[in-house]
JSON list of C-alpha atoms in Angstrom, two decimals:
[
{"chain": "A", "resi": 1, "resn": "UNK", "atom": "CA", "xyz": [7.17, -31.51, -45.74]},
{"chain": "A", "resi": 2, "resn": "UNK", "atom": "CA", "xyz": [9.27, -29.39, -43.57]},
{"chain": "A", "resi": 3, "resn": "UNK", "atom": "CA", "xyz": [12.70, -30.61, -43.19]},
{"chain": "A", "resi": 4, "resn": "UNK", "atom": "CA", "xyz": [15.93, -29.59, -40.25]},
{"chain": "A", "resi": 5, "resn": "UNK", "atom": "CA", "xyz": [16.83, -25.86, -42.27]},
{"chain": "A", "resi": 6, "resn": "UNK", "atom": "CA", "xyz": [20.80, -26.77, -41.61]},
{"chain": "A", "resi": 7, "resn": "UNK", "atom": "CA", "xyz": [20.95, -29.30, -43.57]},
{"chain": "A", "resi": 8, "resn": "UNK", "atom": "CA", "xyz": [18.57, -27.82, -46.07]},
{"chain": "A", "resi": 9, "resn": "UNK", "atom": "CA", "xyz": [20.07, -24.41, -46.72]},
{"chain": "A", "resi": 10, "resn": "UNK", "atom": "CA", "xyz": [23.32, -25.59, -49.10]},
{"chain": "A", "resi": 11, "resn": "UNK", "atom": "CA", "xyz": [20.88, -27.07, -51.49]},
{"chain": "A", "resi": 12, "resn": "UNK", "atom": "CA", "xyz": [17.89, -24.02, -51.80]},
{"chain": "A", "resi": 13, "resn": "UNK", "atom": "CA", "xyz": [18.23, -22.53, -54.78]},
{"chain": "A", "resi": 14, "resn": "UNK", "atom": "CA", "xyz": [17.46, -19.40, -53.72]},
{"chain": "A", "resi": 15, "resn": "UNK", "atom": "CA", "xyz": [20.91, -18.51, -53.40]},
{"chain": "A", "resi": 16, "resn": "UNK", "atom": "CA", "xyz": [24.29, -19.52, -55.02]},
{"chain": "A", "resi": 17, "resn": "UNK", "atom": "CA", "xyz": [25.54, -18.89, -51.23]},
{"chain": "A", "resi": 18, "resn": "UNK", "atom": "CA", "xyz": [23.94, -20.29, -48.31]},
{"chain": "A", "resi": 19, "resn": "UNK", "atom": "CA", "xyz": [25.24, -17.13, -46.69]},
{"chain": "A", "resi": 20, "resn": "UNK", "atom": "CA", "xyz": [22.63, -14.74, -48.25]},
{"chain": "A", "resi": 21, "resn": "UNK", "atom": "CA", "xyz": [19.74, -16.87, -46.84]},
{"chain": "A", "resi": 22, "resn": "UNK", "atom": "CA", "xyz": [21.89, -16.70, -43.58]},
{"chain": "A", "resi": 23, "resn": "UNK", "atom": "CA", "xyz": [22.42, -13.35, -43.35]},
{"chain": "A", "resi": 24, "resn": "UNK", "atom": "CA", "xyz": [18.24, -12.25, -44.20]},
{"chain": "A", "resi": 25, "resn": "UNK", "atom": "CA", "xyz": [17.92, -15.00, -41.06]},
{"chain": "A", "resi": 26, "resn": "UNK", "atom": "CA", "xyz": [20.42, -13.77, -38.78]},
{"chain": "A", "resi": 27, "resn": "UNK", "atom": "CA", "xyz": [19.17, -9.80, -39.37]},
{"chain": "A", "resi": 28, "resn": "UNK", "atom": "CA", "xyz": [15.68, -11.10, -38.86]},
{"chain": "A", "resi": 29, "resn": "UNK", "atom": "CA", "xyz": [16.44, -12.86, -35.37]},
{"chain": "A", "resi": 30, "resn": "UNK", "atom": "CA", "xyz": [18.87, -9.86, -34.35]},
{"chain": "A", "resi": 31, "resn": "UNK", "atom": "CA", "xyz": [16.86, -6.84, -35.24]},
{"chain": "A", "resi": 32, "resn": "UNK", "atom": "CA", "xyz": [12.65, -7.45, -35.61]},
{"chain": "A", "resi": 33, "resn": "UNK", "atom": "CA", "xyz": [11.79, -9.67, -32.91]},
{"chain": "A", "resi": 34, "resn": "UNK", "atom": "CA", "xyz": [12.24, -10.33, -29.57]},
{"chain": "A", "resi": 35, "resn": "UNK", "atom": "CA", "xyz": [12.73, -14.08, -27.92]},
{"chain": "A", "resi": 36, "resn": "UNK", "atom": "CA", "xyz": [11.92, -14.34, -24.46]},
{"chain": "A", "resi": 37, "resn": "UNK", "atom": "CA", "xyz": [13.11, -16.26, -21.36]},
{"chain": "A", "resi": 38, "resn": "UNK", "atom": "CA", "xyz": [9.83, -18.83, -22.35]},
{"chain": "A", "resi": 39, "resn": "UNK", "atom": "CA", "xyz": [10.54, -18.79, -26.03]},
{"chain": "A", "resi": 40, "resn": "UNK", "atom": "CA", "xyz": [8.14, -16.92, -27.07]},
{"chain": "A", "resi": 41, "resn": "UNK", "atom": "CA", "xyz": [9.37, -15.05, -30.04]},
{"chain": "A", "resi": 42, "resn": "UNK", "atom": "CA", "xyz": [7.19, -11.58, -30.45]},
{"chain": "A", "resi": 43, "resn": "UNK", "atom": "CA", "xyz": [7.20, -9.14, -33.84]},
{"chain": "A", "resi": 44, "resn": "UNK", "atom": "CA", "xyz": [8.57, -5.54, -33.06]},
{"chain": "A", "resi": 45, "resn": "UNK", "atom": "CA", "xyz": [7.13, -3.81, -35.56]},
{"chain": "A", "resi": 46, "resn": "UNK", "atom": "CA", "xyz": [3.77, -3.46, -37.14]},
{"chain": "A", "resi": 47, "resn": "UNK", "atom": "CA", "xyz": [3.25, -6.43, -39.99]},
{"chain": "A", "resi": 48, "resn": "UNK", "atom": "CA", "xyz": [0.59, -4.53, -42.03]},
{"chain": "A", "resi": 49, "resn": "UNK", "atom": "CA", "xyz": [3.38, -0.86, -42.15]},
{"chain": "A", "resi": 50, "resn": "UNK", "atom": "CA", "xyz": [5.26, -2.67, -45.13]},
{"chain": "A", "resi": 51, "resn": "UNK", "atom": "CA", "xyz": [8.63, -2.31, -43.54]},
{"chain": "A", "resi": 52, "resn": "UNK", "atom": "CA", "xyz": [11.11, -4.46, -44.48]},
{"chain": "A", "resi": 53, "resn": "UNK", "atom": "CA", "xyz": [9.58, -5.97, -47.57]},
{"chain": "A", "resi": 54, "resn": "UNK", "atom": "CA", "xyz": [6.72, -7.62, -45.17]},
{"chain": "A", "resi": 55, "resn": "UNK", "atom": "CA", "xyz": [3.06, -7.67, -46.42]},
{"chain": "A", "resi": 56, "resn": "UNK", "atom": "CA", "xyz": [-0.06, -10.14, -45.60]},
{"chain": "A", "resi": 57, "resn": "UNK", "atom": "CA", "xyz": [0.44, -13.68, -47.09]},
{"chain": "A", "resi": 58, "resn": "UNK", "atom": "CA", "xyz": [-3.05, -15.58, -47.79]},
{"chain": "A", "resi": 59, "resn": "UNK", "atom": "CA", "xyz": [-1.54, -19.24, -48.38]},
{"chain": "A", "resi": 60, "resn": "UNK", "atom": "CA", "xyz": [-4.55, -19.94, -50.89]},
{"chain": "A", "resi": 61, "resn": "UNK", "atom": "CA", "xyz": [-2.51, -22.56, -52.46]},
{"chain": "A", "resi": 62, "resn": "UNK", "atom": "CA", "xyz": [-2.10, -23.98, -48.59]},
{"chain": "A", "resi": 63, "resn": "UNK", "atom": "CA", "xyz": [1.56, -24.10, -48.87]},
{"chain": "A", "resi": 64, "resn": "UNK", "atom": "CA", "xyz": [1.46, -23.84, -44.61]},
{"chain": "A", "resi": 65, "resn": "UNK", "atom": "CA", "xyz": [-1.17, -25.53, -42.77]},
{"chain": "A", "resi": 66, "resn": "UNK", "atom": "CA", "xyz": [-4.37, -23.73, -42.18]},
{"chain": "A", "resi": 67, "resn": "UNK", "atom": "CA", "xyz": [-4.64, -20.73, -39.49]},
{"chain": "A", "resi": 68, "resn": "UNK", "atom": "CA", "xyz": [-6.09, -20.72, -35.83]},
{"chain": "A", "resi": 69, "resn": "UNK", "atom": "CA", "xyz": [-8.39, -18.30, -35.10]},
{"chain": "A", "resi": 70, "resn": "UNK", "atom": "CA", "xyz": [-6.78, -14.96, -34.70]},
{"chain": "A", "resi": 71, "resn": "UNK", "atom": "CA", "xyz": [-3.51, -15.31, -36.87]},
{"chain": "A", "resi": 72, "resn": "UNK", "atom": "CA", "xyz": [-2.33, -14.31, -40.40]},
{"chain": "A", "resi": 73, "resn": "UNK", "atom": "CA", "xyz": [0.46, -15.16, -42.30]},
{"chain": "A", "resi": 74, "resn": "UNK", "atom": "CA", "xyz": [2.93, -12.65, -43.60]},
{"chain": "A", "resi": 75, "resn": "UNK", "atom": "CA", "xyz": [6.09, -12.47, -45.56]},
{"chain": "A", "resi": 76, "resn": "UNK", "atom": "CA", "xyz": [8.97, -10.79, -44.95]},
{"chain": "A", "resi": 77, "resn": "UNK", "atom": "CA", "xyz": [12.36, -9.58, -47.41]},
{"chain": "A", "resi": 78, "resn": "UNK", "atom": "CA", "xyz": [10.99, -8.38, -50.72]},
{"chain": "A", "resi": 79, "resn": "UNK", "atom": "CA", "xyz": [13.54, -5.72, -52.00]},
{"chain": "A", "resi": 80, "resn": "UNK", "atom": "CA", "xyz": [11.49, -4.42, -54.57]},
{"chain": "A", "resi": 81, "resn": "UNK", "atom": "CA", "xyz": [8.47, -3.73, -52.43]},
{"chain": "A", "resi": 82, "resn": "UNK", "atom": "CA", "xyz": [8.46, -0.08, -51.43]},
{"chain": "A", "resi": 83, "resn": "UNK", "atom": "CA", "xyz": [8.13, 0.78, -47.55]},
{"chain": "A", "resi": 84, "resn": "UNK", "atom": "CA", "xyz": [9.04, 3.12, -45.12]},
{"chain": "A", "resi": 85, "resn": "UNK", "atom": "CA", "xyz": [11.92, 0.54, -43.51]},
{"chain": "A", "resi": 86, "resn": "UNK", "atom": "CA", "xyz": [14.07, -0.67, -46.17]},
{"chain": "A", "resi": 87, "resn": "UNK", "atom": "CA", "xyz": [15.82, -3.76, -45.55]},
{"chain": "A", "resi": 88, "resn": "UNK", "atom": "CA", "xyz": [19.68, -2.92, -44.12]},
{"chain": "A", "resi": 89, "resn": "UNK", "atom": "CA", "xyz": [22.69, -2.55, -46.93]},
{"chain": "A", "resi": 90, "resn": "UNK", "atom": "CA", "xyz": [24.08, -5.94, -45.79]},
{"chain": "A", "resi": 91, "resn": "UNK", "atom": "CA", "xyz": [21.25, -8.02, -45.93]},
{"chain": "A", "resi": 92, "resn": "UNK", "atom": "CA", "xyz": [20.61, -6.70, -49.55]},
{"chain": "A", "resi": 93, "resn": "UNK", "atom": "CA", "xyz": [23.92, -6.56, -50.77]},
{"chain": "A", "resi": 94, "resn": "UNK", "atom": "CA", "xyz": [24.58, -9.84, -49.71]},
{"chain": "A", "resi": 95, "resn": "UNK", "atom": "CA", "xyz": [22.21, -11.27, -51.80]},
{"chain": "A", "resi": 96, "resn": "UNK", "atom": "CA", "xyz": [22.56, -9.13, -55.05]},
{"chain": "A", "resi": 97, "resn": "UNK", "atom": "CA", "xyz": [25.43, -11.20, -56.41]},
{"chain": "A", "resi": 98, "resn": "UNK", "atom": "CA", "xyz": [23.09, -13.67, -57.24]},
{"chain": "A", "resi": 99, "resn": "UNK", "atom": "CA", "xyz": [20.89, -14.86, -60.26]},
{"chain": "A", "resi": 100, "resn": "UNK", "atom": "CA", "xyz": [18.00, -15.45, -57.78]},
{"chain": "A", "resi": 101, "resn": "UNK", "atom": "CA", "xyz": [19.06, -12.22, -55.98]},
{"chain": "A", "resi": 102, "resn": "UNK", "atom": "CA", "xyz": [15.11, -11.42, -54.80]},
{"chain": "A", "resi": 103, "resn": "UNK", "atom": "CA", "xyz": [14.10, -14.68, -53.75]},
{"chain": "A", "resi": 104, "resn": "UNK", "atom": "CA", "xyz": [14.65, -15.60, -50.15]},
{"chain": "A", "resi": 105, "resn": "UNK", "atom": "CA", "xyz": [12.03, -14.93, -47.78]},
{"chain": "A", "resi": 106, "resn": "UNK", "atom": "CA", "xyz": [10.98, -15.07, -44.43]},
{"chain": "A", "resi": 107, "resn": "UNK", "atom": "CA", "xyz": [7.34, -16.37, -43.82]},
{"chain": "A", "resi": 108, "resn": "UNK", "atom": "CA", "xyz": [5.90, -15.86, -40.45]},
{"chain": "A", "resi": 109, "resn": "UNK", "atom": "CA", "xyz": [2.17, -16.63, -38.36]},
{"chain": "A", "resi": 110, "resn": "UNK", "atom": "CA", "xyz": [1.75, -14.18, -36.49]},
{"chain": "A", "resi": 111, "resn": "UNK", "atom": "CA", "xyz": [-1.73, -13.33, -33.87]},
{"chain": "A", "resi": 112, "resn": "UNK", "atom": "CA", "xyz": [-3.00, -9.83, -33.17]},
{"chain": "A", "resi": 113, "resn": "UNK", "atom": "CA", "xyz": [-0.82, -9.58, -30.20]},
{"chain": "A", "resi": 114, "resn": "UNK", "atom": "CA", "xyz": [2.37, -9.87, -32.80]},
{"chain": "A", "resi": 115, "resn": "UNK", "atom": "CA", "xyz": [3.40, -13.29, -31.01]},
{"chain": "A", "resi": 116, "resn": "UNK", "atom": "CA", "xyz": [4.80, -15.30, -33.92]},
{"chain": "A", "resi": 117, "resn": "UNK", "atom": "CA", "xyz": [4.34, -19.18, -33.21]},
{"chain": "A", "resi": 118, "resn": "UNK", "atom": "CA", "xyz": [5.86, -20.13, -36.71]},
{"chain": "A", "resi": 119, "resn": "UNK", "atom": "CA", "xyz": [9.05, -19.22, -38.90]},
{"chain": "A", "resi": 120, "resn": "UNK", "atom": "CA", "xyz": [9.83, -20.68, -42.33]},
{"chain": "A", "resi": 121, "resn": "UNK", "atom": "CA", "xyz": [12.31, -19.66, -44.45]},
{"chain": "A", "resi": 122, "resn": "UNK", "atom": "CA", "xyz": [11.48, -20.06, -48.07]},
{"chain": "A", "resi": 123, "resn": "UNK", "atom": "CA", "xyz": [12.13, -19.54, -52.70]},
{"chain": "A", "resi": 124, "resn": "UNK", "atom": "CA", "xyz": [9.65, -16.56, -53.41]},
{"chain": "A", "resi": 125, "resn": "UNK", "atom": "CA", "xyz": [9.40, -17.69, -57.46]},
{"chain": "A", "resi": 126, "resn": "UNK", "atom": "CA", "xyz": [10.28, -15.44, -60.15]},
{"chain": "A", "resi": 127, "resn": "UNK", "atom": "CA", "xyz": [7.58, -13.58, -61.99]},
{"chain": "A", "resi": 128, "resn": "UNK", "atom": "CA", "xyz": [7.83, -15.31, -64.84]},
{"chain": "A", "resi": 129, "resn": "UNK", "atom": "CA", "xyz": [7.71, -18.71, -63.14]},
{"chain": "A", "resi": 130, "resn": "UNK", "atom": "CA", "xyz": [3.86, -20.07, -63.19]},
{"chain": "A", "resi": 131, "resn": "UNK", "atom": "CA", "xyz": [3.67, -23.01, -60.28]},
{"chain": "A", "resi": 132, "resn": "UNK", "atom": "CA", "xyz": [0.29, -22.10, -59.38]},
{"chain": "A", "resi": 133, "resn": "UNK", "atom": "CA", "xyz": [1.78, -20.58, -55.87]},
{"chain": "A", "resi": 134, "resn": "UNK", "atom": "CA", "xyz": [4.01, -17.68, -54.79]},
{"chain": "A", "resi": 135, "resn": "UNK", "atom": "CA", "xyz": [6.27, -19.98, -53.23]},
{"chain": "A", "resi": 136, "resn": "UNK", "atom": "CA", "xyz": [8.49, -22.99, -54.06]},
{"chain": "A", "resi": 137, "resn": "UNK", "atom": "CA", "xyz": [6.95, -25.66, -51.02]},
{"chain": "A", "resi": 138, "resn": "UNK", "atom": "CA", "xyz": [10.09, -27.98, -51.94]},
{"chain": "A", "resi": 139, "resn": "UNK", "atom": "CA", "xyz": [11.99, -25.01, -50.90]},
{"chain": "A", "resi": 140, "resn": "UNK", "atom": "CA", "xyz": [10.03, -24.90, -47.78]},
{"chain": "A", "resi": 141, "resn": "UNK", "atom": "CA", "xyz": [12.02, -24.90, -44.11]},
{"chain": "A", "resi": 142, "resn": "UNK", "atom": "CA", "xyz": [10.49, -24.25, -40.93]},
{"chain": "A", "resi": 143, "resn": "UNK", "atom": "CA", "xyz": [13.17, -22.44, -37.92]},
{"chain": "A", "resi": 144, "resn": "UNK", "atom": "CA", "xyz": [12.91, -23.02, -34.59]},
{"chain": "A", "resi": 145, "resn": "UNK", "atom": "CA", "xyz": [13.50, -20.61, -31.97]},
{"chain": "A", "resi": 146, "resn": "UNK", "atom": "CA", "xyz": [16.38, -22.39, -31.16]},
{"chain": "A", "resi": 147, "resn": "UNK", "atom": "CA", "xyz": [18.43, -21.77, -34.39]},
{"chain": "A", "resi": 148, "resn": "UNK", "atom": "CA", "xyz": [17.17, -18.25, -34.50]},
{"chain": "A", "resi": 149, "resn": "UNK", "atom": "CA", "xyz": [18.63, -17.69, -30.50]},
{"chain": "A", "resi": 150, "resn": "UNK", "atom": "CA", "xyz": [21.79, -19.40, -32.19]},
{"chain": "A", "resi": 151, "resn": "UNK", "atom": "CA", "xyz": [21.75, -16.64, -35.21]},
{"chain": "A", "resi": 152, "resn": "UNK", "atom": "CA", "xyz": [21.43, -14.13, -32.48]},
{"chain": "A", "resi": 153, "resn": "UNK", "atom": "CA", "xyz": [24.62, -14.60, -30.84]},
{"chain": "A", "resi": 154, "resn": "UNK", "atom": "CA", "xyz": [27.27, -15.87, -32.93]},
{"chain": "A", "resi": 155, "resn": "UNK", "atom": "CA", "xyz": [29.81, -13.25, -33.06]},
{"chain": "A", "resi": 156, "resn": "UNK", "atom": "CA", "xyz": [29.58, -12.70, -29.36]},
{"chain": "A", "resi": 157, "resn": "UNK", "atom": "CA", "xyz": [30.02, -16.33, -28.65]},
{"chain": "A", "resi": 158, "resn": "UNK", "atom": "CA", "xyz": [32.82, -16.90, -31.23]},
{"chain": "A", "resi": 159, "resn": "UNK", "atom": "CA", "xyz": [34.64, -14.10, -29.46]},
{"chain": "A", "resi": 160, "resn": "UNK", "atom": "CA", "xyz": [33.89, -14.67, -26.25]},
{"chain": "A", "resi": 161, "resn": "UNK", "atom": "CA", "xyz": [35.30, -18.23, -26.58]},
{"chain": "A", "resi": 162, "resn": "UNK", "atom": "CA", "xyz": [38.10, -17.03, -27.85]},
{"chain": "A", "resi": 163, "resn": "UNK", "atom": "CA", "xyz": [38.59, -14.94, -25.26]},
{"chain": "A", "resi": 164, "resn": "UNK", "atom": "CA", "xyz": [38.34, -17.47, -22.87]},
{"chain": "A", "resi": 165, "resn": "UNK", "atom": "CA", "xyz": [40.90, -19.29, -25.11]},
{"chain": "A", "resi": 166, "resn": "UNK", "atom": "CA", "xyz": [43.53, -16.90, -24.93]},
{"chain": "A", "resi": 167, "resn": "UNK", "atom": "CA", "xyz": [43.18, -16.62, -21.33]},
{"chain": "A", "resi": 168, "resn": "UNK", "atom": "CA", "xyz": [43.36, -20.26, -20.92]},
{"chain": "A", "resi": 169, "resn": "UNK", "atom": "CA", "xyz": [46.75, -19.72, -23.15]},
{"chain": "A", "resi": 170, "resn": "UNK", "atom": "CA", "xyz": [48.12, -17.03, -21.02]},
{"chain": "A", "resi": 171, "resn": "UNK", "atom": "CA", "xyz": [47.25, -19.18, -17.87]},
{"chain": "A", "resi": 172, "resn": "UNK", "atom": "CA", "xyz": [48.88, -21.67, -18.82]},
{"chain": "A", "resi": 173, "resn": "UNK", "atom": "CA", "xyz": [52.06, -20.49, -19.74]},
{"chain": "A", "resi": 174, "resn": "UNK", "atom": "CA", "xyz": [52.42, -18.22, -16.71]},
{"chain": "A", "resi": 175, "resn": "UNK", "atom": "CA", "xyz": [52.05, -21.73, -14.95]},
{"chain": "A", "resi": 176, "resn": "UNK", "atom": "CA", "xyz": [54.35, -23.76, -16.98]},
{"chain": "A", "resi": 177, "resn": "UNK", "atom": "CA", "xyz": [57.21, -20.73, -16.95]},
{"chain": "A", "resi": 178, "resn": "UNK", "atom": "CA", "xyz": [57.15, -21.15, -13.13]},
{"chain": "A", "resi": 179, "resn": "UNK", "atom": "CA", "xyz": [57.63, -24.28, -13.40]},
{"chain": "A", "resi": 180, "resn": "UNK", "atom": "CA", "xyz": [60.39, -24.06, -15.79]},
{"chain": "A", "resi": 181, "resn": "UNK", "atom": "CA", "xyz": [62.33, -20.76, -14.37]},
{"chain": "A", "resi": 182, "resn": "UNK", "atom": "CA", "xyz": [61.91, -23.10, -10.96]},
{"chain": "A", "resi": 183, "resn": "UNK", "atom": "CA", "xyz": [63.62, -25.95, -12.51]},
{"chain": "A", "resi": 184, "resn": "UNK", "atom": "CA", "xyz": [66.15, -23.57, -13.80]},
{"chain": "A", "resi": 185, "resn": "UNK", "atom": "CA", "xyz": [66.67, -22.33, -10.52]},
{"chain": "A", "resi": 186, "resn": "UNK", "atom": "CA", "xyz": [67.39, -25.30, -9.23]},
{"chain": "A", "resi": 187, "resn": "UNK", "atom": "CA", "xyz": [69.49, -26.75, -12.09]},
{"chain": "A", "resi": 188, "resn": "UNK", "atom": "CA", "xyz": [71.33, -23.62, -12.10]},
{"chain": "A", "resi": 189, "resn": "UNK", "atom": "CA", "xyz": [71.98, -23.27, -8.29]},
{"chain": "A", "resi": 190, "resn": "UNK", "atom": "CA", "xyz": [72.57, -26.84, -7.45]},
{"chain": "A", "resi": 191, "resn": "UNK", "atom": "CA", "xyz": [75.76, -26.42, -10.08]},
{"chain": "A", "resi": 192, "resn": "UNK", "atom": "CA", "xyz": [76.94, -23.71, -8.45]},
{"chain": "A", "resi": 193, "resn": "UNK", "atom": "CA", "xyz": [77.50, -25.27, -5.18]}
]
């Protein structure tokens, strides 16, 4: 059911631009949980406040498998859904250019302790869209905590590479004009003598 979310996001159809679903992803990993050293990927905010479009998911059409003892479901990016903790200009904005502009959401389990154990990214169905569930379970992914560490850093790494880049570039030109003002040096001195 749940299929590798790189290769999935181009074809959801919850977005003309895989970057909108990217960019409610990468806010989500950089800004409302944590990820430890073990992986362990914990909520910082309360999931029953509304913030941030979140509110309690039941799954009574059993689009995820059934809970453990101790966890609930919740959803997370509805623009429309009033709450102290509105999502951030960019993440909405990004996805407002859209015909499906409301549609991408986050779906977490989550236990008292706000430890979530499960991510999925998902197509919240329009309104006027009867499929007997809330959500579209063909447009169903489940993220691991590695791609959401990976979401967390990209900038950083992109210019930290490059930065290592440059000074590989600068390196290696102080060490090849050595070499060449040597050479000179010794073309140049050899023919005056």
């Amino acid at each position: 059911m749940f299929t590798n979310i790189l290769s999935a996001i181009p074809k959801m159809r919850c977005s003309q631009n895989p970057t909108n679903i990217l960019e409610l992803l990468r806010w989500f990993a950089n800004t409302v949980i944590d990820i430890d050293y073990d992986n362990t990927i914990q909520l910082t905010f309360d999931p029953n406040s509304r913030h941030y479009g979140c509110h309690y998911y039941r799954n009574r059409e059993g689009l995820l498998e059934s809970l453990p003892r101790g966890y609930r479901y919740y959803t997370i990016g509805n623009i429309h859904q009033a709450g102290s903790e509105p999502l951030p200009p960019y993440v909405v904005n990004s996805r407002r250019g859209n015909i499906a502009w409301n549609s991408a959401r986050i779906l977490i389990r989550v236990n008292e302790g706000r430890r979530i154990d499960q991510v999925f990214i998902t197509r919240h169905y329009d309104a006027s869209e009867y499929h007997g569930s809330s959500y579209d379970p063909e447009q169903t992914f489940r993220i691991t905590t590695y791609f959401l560490r990976q979401l967390r850093k990209p900038y950083h790494i992109i210019l930290k590479n490059m930065q290592l880049w440059c000074l590989l570039i600068v390196i290696m030109m102080l060490f090849f004009y050595r070499i060449f003002v040597t050479y000179f040096d010794q073309i140049f001195y050899k023919n005056m003598i």
